[in-house]
Amino acid sequence: MGGWIYGPQSTFEAEGPVAKTQLDVFYVTVWVTGIIFVLVAAVLAYATIKYRVRPGHDTDAPPPEQSHGNPLIELGLIALSVVALVVIAVPTLRAIWFTYDVPEEERANAYEITATGYQWWFKFEYPSEQIDGAGTLVSGNELVIPAGRPVRVNLRTIDVIHSFWVPKLAGKVDMMPNRGNHLWLKADEPGYFWGQCAEYCGESHAVMRFRVIALAENEFAAWVANQKSAARTVPGTQIGDTPPVKAQVEFASYNYQKVRRNSPGWTEEFDRAPFAAWKKQQEVEKSENAELIAQGRKLFIEKKCAGCHVVRGHEGAGVTGPDLTRVGARTTIAGGLLENSQQNLHRWLTEPNEVKPGNKMWYGGYMVRNDKGTWDAQFTVNDSEARALVAYLHSLK
Ligand code: CUA
């Protein structure tokens, strides 16, 4: 749909019952206040024009005798105000009760998710999906849900106050420290929806985003089953049994461009059809370079990535950053900011602070605080190392 009022984060394109209810309240309020505005403006215009100063009027004359007005008009205005408030209050209260929690009759069918805000990304846990020996299924920045089914989202935060908002589905409710908030949402149809943190939470708040992908029931079940399995291993890339890696491998199939700061983080193709892009992202890339991937897997440990991230079944135990077990299958990286292309991932790995200022991969990872309170480089990721890491991370589907 075109027009300035529409877009990926437009609340005018409600695609679920919660967002529709919220949009209805908005329309009721706009109509009631709009009518009041027109009436008041009309009366004001009438009085201004009718009683304006005309040639020949005595401008020094004292004002006419003041009265308390016409009791009938006064009472009528009070009654009208009460009516206007009731007209707004009834649907508002109904909407508050409806959006607060999954309706009783649908509760047995509700799917549960726990969303946790971090500076600046979202963690999604699936309490009903348990993995033997690895606990709850965890994902980051892309919340995959079953379409046509109510989803109850527990809202948590690890640090400051964030706010969970999916404009086309539901919103927004704060994620408060030491407080268990929740909301519910439902996507009527399968689709791809933009989400956004809606509470100022530090320097990269504006780019703290996420996506919601709603899948048909059978596709969702397949997605969950794949997510629960350990990380995909490309043959010949196991740590320990790989042949010695050459210092520099060929990058024939990797055609990067240099990307500057503030250049757009997504392509037109992704902009137009993100749901199709998401489905394509689930597929394994045709030209996988096992040698490069093996090198990347080693670098994942050497560059201390494993200290903050997990690739379940491979390396890492860190929980500070997103779970990367299937990062190659996500359409976005860096907290929903960039499309997950080779080029963008390379950019994110070599210059994280250029992409998302203040992020913990940079401060505390790449840079460490010294005795003087300033920051020293702990390590860097050069061009060829980043290419190897990109190949490895993109093999994780
Ligand atoms: Cu998190 Cu704003």
Tab-separated table of C-alpha atoms and ligand atoms in Angstrom:
chain	number	residue	atom	x	y	z
A	1	MET	CA	0.000	0.000	0.000
A	2	GLY	CA	1.329	3.451	-0.876
A	3	GLY	CA	0.912	6.825	0.736
A	4	TRP	CA	2.713	8.673	3.475
A	5	ILE	CA	0.579	7.099	6.201
A	6	TYR	CA	1.693	3.550	5.367
A	7	GLY	CA	5.011	1.757	5.798
A	8	PRO	CA	6.594	-1.148	7.648
A	9	GLN	CA	5.946	0.475	11.018
A	10	SER	CA	2.548	2.012	10.326
A	11	THR	CA	-0.193	1.501	12.914
A	12	PHE	CA	-2.748	2.246	10.176
A	13	GLU	CA	-2.162	-1.188	8.673
A	14	ALA	CA	-3.289	-3.342	11.596
A	15	GLU	CA	-2.800	-7.046	10.847
A	16	GLY	CA	-3.996	-8.626	14.062
A	17	PRO	CA	-6.881	-8.270	16.535
A	18	VAL	CA	-4.868	-6.381	19.181
A	19	ALA	CA	-3.580	-3.759	16.741
A	20	LYS	CA	-7.055	-3.501	15.169
A	21	THR	CA	-8.636	-2.822	18.561
A	22	GLN	CA	-6.040	-0.147	19.256
A	23	LEU	CA	-6.641	1.402	15.831
A	24	ASP	CA	-10.421	1.441	16.455
A	25	VAL	CA	-9.911	3.369	19.701
A	26	PHE	CA	-7.737	5.818	17.807
A	27	TYR	CA	-10.447	6.368	15.183
A	28	VAL	CA	-13.210	6.843	17.794
A	29	THR	CA	-11.064	9.408	19.600
A	30	VAL	CA	-10.152	11.201	16.371
A	31	TRP	CA	-13.819	11.389	15.265
A	32	VAL	CA	-15.127	12.654	18.604
A	33	THR	CA	-12.373	15.221	19.079
A	34	GLY	CA	-12.560	16.137	15.391
A	35	ILE	CA	-16.280	16.929	15.649
A	36	ILE	CA	-15.667	18.982	18.803
A	37	PHE	CA	-12.889	20.874	17.023
A	38	VAL	CA	-15.102	21.693	14.045
A	39	LEU	CA	-18.018	22.825	16.256
A	40	VAL	CA	-15.885	25.017	18.494
A	41	ALA	CA	-13.989	26.482	15.547
A	42	ALA	CA	-17.292	27.240	13.746
A	43	VAL	CA	-18.820	29.004	16.773
A	44	LEU	CA	-15.600	30.930	17.321
A	45	ALA	CA	-15.464	31.978	13.649
A	46	TYR	CA	-19.145	33.014	13.741
A	47	ALA	CA	-18.667	35.151	16.864
A	48	THR	CA	-15.442	36.664	15.599
A	49	ILE	CA	-16.958	37.697	12.304
A	50	LYS	CA	-20.349	38.784	13.606
A	51	TYR	CA	-19.046	40.888	16.521
A	52	ARG	CA	-15.912	42.294	14.892
A	53	VAL	CA	-15.206	46.013	14.964
A	54	ARG	CA	-16.765	47.790	12.014
A	55	PRO	CA	-16.264	51.379	10.720
A	56	GLY	CA	-18.331	53.749	12.858
A	57	HIS	CA	-18.202	51.637	16.026
A	58	ASP	CA	-17.249	53.453	19.183
A	59	THR	CA	-14.102	51.616	20.264
A	60	ASP	CA	-13.888	53.584	23.546
A	61	ALA	CA	-17.338	52.416	24.736
A	62	PRO	CA	-17.363	50.331	27.950
A	63	PRO	CA	-17.900	46.549	27.502
A	64	PRO	CA	-21.518	45.370	27.649
A	65	GLU	CA	-22.973	44.128	30.910
A	66	GLN	CA	-21.444	40.711	31.825
A	67	SER	CA	-23.709	37.769	32.651
A	68	HIS	CA	-23.237	34.115	33.593
A	69	GLY	CA	-24.674	33.062	30.269
A	70	ASN	CA	-27.672	31.029	29.287
A	71	PRO	CA	-28.321	28.174	31.792
A	72	LEU	CA	-29.739	25.950	29.068
A	73	ILE	CA	-26.594	26.298	26.919
A	74	GLU	CA	-24.315	25.805	29.942
A	75	LEU	CA	-26.095	22.623	31.012
A	76	GLY	CA	-26.291	21.433	27.419
A	77	LEU	CA	-22.506	21.803	27.021
A	78	ILE	CA	-21.864	19.879	30.240
A	79	ALA	CA	-24.193	17.115	29.067
A	80	LEU	CA	-22.505	17.023	25.645
A	81	SER	CA	-19.056	16.796	27.257
A	82	VAL	CA	-20.221	13.864	29.362
A	83	VAL	CA	-21.635	12.144	26.284
A	84	ALA	CA	-18.371	12.728	24.367
A	85	LEU	CA	-16.338	11.283	27.237
A	86	VAL	CA	-18.583	8.245	27.518
A	87	VAL	CA	-18.361	7.639	23.763
A	88	ILE	CA	-14.570	7.608	24.090
A	89	ALA	CA	-14.422	5.779	27.434
A	90	VAL	CA	-16.526	2.743	26.543
A	91	PRO	CA	-14.414	1.456	23.622
A	92	THR	CA	-11.225	2.534	25.437
A	93	LEU	CA	-12.028	0.477	28.533
A	94	ARG	CA	-13.098	-2.475	26.404
A	95	ALA	CA	-9.829	-2.216	24.478
A	96	ILE	CA	-7.785	-2.043	27.680
A	97	TRP	CA	-9.410	-5.226	28.965
A	98	PHE	CA	-9.158	-6.968	25.605
A	99	THR	CA	-5.500	-6.124	24.970
A	100	TYR	CA	-4.383	-6.845	28.539
A	101	ASP	CA	-4.303	-10.610	28.120
A	102	VAL	CA	-5.314	-13.413	25.775
A	103	PRO	CA	-9.138	-13.777	25.895
A	104	GLU	CA	-10.338	-16.601	28.152
A	105	GLU	CA	-11.719	-18.727	25.310
A	106	GLU	CA	-8.417	-18.584	23.385
A	107	ARG	CA	-6.097	-19.083	26.339
A	108	ALA	CA	-5.709	-22.837	25.895
A	109	ASN	CA	-4.492	-22.228	22.334
A	110	ALA	CA	-2.031	-19.463	23.253
A	111	TYR	CA	1.668	-19.822	22.499
A	112	GLU	CA	4.113	-18.452	25.075
A	113	ILE	CA	7.264	-16.437	24.410
A	114	THR	CA	9.594	-14.603	26.778
A	115	ALA	CA	11.164	-11.485	25.286
A	116	THR	CA	14.072	-9.834	27.079
A	117	GLY	CA	15.468	-6.404	26.253
A	118	TYR	CA	19.233	-5.850	26.182
A	119	GLN	CA	21.137	-2.707	25.206
A	120	TRP	CA	20.476	-2.921	22.204
A	121	TRP	CA	18.839	-6.128	21.017
A	122	PHE	CA	16.061	-8.540	21.924
A	123	LYS	CA	16.339	-12.114	23.169
A	124	PHE	CA	13.413	-14.465	22.525
A	125	GLU	CA	12.887	-17.636	24.554
A	126	TYR	CA	10.417	-20.412	23.758
A	127	PRO	CA	9.524	-21.983	27.142
A	128	SER	CA	7.453	-24.753	25.557
A	129	GLU	CA	10.384	-25.843	23.369
A	130	GLN	CA	12.909	-27.638	25.553
A	131	ILE	CA	16.153	-29.067	24.166
A	132	ASP	CA	17.729	-32.097	25.836
A	133	GLY	CA	20.788	-30.940	27.740
A	134	ALA	CA	20.526	-27.347	26.528
A	135	GLY	CA	17.391	-25.983	28.187
A	136	THR	CA	14.981	-23.597	26.533
A	137	LEU	CA	15.148	-22.765	22.838
A	138	VAL	CA	16.582	-19.259	22.454
A	139	SER	CA	16.723	-16.910	19.500
A	140	GLY	CA	17.649	-13.281	18.979
A	141	ASN	CA	16.170	-10.296	17.151
A	142	GLU	CA	13.797	-12.331	15.005
A	143	LEU	CA	10.693	-13.622	16.746
A	144	VAL	CA	9.131	-16.441	14.776
A	145	ILE	CA	5.520	-17.149	15.786
A	146	PRO	CA	2.614	-19.267	14.550
A	147	ALA	CA	0.145	-17.218	12.481
A	148	GLY	CA	-3.537	-17.220	13.455
A	149	ARG	CA	-2.746	-18.171	17.027
A	150	PRO	CA	-2.600	-15.872	20.073
A	151	VAL	CA	0.946	-15.348	21.345
A	152	ARG	CA	1.487	-14.274	24.926
A	153	VAL	CA	4.776	-12.432	25.329
A	154	ASN	CA	6.378	-12.153	28.767
A	155	LEU	CA	8.361	-8.914	28.832
A	156	ARG	CA	11.664	-8.766	30.716
A	157	THR	CA	14.790	-6.639	30.674
A	158	ILE	CA	18.366	-7.371	31.628
A	159	ASP	CA	19.393	-3.732	32.084
A	160	VAL	CA	17.337	-0.547	31.597
A	161	ILE	CA	13.709	0.067	30.614
A	162	HIS	CA	12.893	-0.944	27.032
A	163	SER	CA	9.523	-1.109	25.316
A	164	PHE	CA	8.219	-3.856	23.052
A	165	TRP	CA	6.338	-2.625	20.021
A	166	VAL	CA	5.240	-4.329	16.806
A	167	PRO	CA	3.197	-1.518	15.205
A	168	LYS	CA	1.123	-3.756	12.919
A	169	LEU	CA	0.417	-6.389	15.572
A	170	ALA	CA	0.420	-4.844	19.037
A	171	GLY	CA	2.045	-2.336	21.245
A	172	LYS	CA	3.534	-1.016	23.205
A	173	VAL	CA	4.361	-2.299	26.687
A	174	ASP	CA	7.460	-1.466	28.719
A	175	MET	CA	10.058	-4.017	29.731
A	176	MET	CA	10.794	-2.971	33.309
A	177	PRO	CA	13.632	-4.081	35.598
A	178	ASN	CA	12.312	-6.307	38.401
A	179	ARG	CA	8.803	-6.345	37.049
A	180	GLY	CA	7.044	-8.994	34.998
A	181	ASN	CA	5.028	-7.260	32.288
A	182	HIS	CA	3.332	-9.024	29.399
A	183	LEU	CA	1.302	-8.430	26.275
A	184	TRP	CA	-0.349	-10.575	23.674
A	185	LEU	CA	-0.564	-10.390	19.935
A	186	LYS	CA	-1.840	-12.352	17.006
A	187	ALA	CA	-0.936	-12.194	13.323
A	188	ASP	CA	-4.040	-12.982	11.267
A	189	GLU	CA	-1.963	-14.182	8.312
A	190	PRO	CA	1.628	-15.346	7.794
A	191	GLY	CA	3.887	-12.373	7.227
A	192	TYR	CA	6.913	-10.328	8.155
A	193	PHE	CA	6.526	-7.497	10.654
A	194	TRP	CA	8.828	-4.778	11.942
A	195	GLY	CA	9.350	-4.261	15.667
A	196	GLN	CA	11.011	-1.449	17.542
A	197	CYS	CA	12.081	-0.568	21.064
A	198	ALA	CA	9.812	2.327	21.992
A	199	GLU	CA	11.408	3.589	25.202
A	200	TYR	CA	14.610	5.602	25.228
A	201	CYS	CA	17.279	3.208	26.509
A	202	GLY	CA	20.656	4.719	25.637
A	203	GLU	CA	22.633	5.909	22.661
A	204	SER	CA	21.553	3.214	20.195
A	205	HIS	CA	17.882	3.144	21.253
A	206	ALA	CA	16.716	4.342	17.849
A	207	VAL	CA	18.314	1.341	16.173
A	208	MET	CA	17.123	-1.241	18.701
A	209	ARG	CA	14.826	-3.132	16.378
A	210	PHE	CA	13.533	-6.621	15.806
A	211	ARG	CA	11.332	-8.565	13.418
A	212	VAL	CA	8.333	-10.815	13.861
A	213	ILE	CA	7.881	-13.590	11.338
A	214	ALA	CA	4.486	-15.304	11.436
A	215	LEU	CA	4.400	-18.744	9.822
A	216	ALA	CA	1.613	-21.160	8.949
A	217	GLU	CA	1.278	-23.883	11.598
A	218	ASN	CA	3.168	-26.627	9.689
A	219	GLU	CA	5.969	-24.251	8.652
A	220	PHE	CA	6.247	-23.062	12.229
A	221	ALA	CA	6.552	-26.659	13.493
A	222	ALA	CA	9.300	-27.331	10.941
A	223	TRP	CA	11.086	-24.140	11.955
A	224	VAL	CA	10.984	-25.116	15.642
A	225	ALA	CA	12.271	-28.630	14.904
A	226	ASN	CA	15.198	-27.210	12.925
A	227	GLN	CA	15.960	-24.622	15.611
A	228	LYS	CA	16.101	-27.310	18.290
A	229	SER	CA	18.785	-29.296	16.484
A	230	ALA	CA	22.443	-28.439	17.115
A	231	ALA	CA	24.288	-26.005	14.859
A	232	ARG	CA	24.755	-27.077	11.261
A	233	THR	CA	28.269	-28.310	10.528
A	234	VAL	CA	29.610	-28.079	7.006
A	235	PRO	CA	31.648	-31.255	6.275
A	236	GLY	CA	35.351	-30.755	6.880
A	237	THR	CA	34.974	-27.799	9.246
A	238	GLN	CA	35.237	-29.566	12.611
A	239	ILE	CA	37.709	-28.048	15.039
A	240	GLY	CA	40.693	-30.381	15.433
A	241	ASP	CA	40.290	-32.550	12.370
A	242	THR	CA	40.654	-29.866	9.739
A	243	PRO	CA	43.702	-29.701	7.500
A	244	PRO	CA	45.974	-26.728	8.256
A	245	VAL	CA	44.380	-23.606	6.892
A	246	LYS	CA	46.286	-21.485	4.444
A	247	ALA	CA	47.045	-17.972	5.643
A	248	GLN	CA	44.958	-16.517	2.867
A	249	VAL	CA	42.213	-18.358	1.030
A	250	GLU	CA	40.602	-17.430	-2.233
A	251	PHE	CA	37.455	-15.323	-2.023
A	252	ALA	CA	36.249	-15.820	-5.561
A	253	SER	CA	32.588	-16.070	-4.625
A	254	TYR	CA	32.693	-13.251	-2.091
A	255	ASN	CA	32.266	-9.936	-3.767
A	256	TYR	CA	32.286	-7.200	-1.155
A	257	GLN	CA	31.996	-3.517	-1.587
A	258	LYS	CA	33.351	-1.035	0.874
A	259	VAL	CA	30.433	0.375	2.874
A	260	ARG	CA	30.524	3.800	4.451
A	261	ARG	CA	28.938	4.927	7.662
A	262	ASN	CA	25.220	5.739	7.358
A	263	SER	CA	24.867	3.962	4.039
A	264	PRO	CA	21.551	2.091	3.917
A	265	GLY	CA	21.474	-1.245	5.699
A	266	TRP	CA	19.196	-3.056	3.263
A	267	THR	CA	18.543	-3.649	-0.389
A	268	GLU	CA	15.473	-2.709	-2.407
A	269	GLU	CA	14.630	-6.379	-2.865
A	270	PHE	CA	14.525	-6.854	0.901
A	271	ASP	CA	12.513	-3.658	1.285
A	272	ARG	CA	9.843	-4.809	-1.164
A	273	ALA	CA	9.473	-8.448	-0.156
A	274	PRO	CA	10.996	-9.131	3.268
A	275	PHE	CA	8.942	-12.283	3.879
A	276	ALA	CA	10.232	-13.840	0.650
A	277	ALA	CA	13.725	-12.703	1.643
A	278	TRP	CA	13.314	-14.441	5.003
A	279	LYS	CA	12.316	-17.700	3.354
A	280	LYS	CA	15.269	-17.471	0.970
A	281	GLN	CA	17.554	-16.836	3.935
A	282	GLN	CA	16.625	-20.260	5.378
A	283	GLU	CA	18.269	-22.001	2.426
A	284	VAL	CA	21.906	-23.080	2.471
A	285	GLU	CA	24.113	-20.976	0.212
A	286	LYS	CA	25.094	-22.750	-2.969
A	287	SER	CA	28.788	-21.943	-2.948
A	288	GLU	CA	30.111	-22.767	0.480
A	289	ASN	CA	33.847	-22.608	0.985
A	290	ALA	CA	34.627	-25.268	3.639
A	291	GLU	CA	38.167	-24.010	4.074
A	292	LEU	CA	36.990	-20.486	4.757
A	293	ILE	CA	34.252	-21.713	7.082
A	294	ALA	CA	36.763	-23.831	9.066
A	295	GLN	CA	38.981	-20.771	9.414
A	296	GLY	CA	36.029	-18.715	10.586
A	297	ARG	CA	35.075	-21.304	13.168
A	298	LYS	CA	38.591	-21.142	14.639
A	299	LEU	CA	38.489	-17.352	14.647
A	300	PHE	CA	35.177	-17.485	16.509
A	301	ILE	CA	37.200	-18.805	19.474
A	302	GLU	CA	40.431	-16.890	18.876
A	303	LYS	CA	38.639	-13.543	18.628
A	304	LYS	CA	36.741	-14.300	21.848
A	305	CYS	CA	33.340	-14.276	20.118
A	306	ALA	CA	32.582	-17.459	22.070
A	307	GLY	CA	32.864	-15.526	25.347
A	308	CYS	CA	29.645	-13.617	24.698
A	309	HIS	CA	27.825	-15.782	22.148
A	310	VAL	CA	26.743	-19.403	21.809
A	311	VAL	CA	26.713	-21.603	18.735
A	312	ARG	CA	24.942	-24.578	20.269
A	313	GLY	CA	26.732	-27.791	19.310
A	314	HIS	CA	29.849	-25.896	18.248
A	315	GLU	CA	31.576	-23.449	20.570
A	316	GLY	CA	30.685	-20.758	23.056
A	317	ALA	CA	28.808	-20.445	26.298
A	318	GLY	CA	28.322	-16.679	26.462
A	319	VAL	CA	24.935	-15.156	27.171
A	320	THR	CA	25.857	-11.456	26.927
A	321	GLY	CA	25.165	-11.398	23.204
A	322	PRO	CA	22.565	-13.096	21.005
A	323	ASP	CA	22.546	-16.870	20.484
A	324	LEU	CA	24.134	-17.425	17.071
A	325	THR	CA	23.219	-21.082	16.521
A	326	ARG	CA	21.152	-20.136	13.452
A	327	VAL	CA	22.326	-16.592	12.765
A	328	GLY	CA	22.791	-17.372	9.062
A	329	ALA	CA	19.051	-17.930	8.699
A	330	ARG	CA	18.096	-14.516	10.073
A	331	THR	CA	17.286	-11.669	7.709
A	332	THR	CA	18.787	-9.058	9.978
A	333	ILE	CA	21.858	-8.509	12.168
A	334	ALA	CA	22.973	-5.893	14.685
A	335	GLY	CA	19.643	-5.816	16.502
A	336	GLY	CA	17.479	-5.717	13.398
A	337	LEU	CA	19.411	-2.784	11.955
A	338	LEU	CA	21.083	-4.301	8.892
A	339	GLU	CA	19.996	-6.840	6.333
A	340	ASN	CA	22.025	-10.001	6.921
A	341	SER	CA	24.123	-9.868	3.754
A	342	GLN	CA	27.796	-10.862	3.497
A	343	GLN	CA	28.658	-7.241	2.979
A	344	ASN	CA	26.709	-5.981	5.992
A	345	LEU	CA	27.966	-8.728	8.307
A	346	HIS	CA	31.523	-7.913	7.233
A	347	ARG	CA	30.850	-4.254	7.999
A	348	TRP	CA	29.340	-5.120	11.406
A	349	LEU	CA	32.311	-7.357	12.329
A	350	THR	CA	35.029	-4.920	11.328
A	351	GLU	CA	33.407	-1.656	12.453
A	352	PRO	CA	30.724	-2.448	15.023
A	353	ASN	CA	30.924	0.948	16.636
A	354	GLU	CA	30.279	2.650	13.306
A	355	VAL	CA	27.106	0.606	12.865
A	356	LYS	CA	25.681	0.732	16.375
A	357	PRO	CA	27.465	3.257	18.609
A	358	GLY	CA	28.122	2.160	22.184
A	359	ASN	CA	27.433	-1.540	21.662
A	360	LYS	CA	29.015	-4.125	23.950
A	361	MET	CA	30.698	-6.052	21.135
A	362	TRP	CA	32.864	-2.973	20.756
A	363	TYR	CA	33.156	-1.720	24.340
A	364	GLY	CA	34.139	-4.710	26.436
A	365	GLY	CA	34.895	-6.965	23.473
A	366	TYR	CA	37.050	-5.308	20.874
A	367	MET	CA	38.059	-2.548	23.300
A	368	VAL	CA	38.887	-2.957	26.988
A	369	ARG	CA	39.122	-0.267	29.619
A	370	ASN	CA	42.672	0.343	30.934
A	371	ASP	CA	43.889	1.674	34.306
A	372	LYS	CA	43.543	5.261	33.094
A	373	GLY	CA	39.870	4.752	32.311
A	374	THR	CA	40.354	5.029	28.557
A	375	TRP	CA	39.907	2.239	26.009
A	376	ASP	CA	42.614	0.045	24.453
A	377	ALA	CA	42.134	-2.252	21.488
A	378	GLN	CA	41.947	-5.842	22.744
A	379	PHE	CA	41.896	-7.239	19.240
A	380	THR	CA	40.892	-6.257	15.757
A	381	VAL	CA	39.214	-8.148	12.969
A	382	ASN	CA	40.917	-7.486	9.664
A	383	ASP	CA	39.408	-7.859	6.232
A	384	SER	CA	40.338	-11.507	5.588
A	385	GLU	CA	39.435	-12.571	9.138
A	386	ALA	CA	36.051	-10.916	8.763
A	387	ARG	CA	35.487	-12.771	5.470
A	388	ALA	CA	36.189	-16.082	7.199
A	389	LEU	CA	33.867	-15.213	10.088
A	390	VAL	CA	31.146	-14.176	7.642
A	391	ALA	CA	31.469	-17.508	5.819
A	392	TYR	CA	31.213	-19.416	9.098
A	393	LEU	CA	28.297	-17.405	10.528
A	394	HIS	CA	26.382	-17.591	7.259
A	395	SER	CA	26.788	-21.389	7.221
A	396	LEU	CA	24.764	-21.502	10.460
A	397	LYS	CA	21.264	-22.039	9.096
B	1	CUA	CU1	15.655	-0.437	24.127
B	1	CUA	CU2	15.031	1.747	23.447
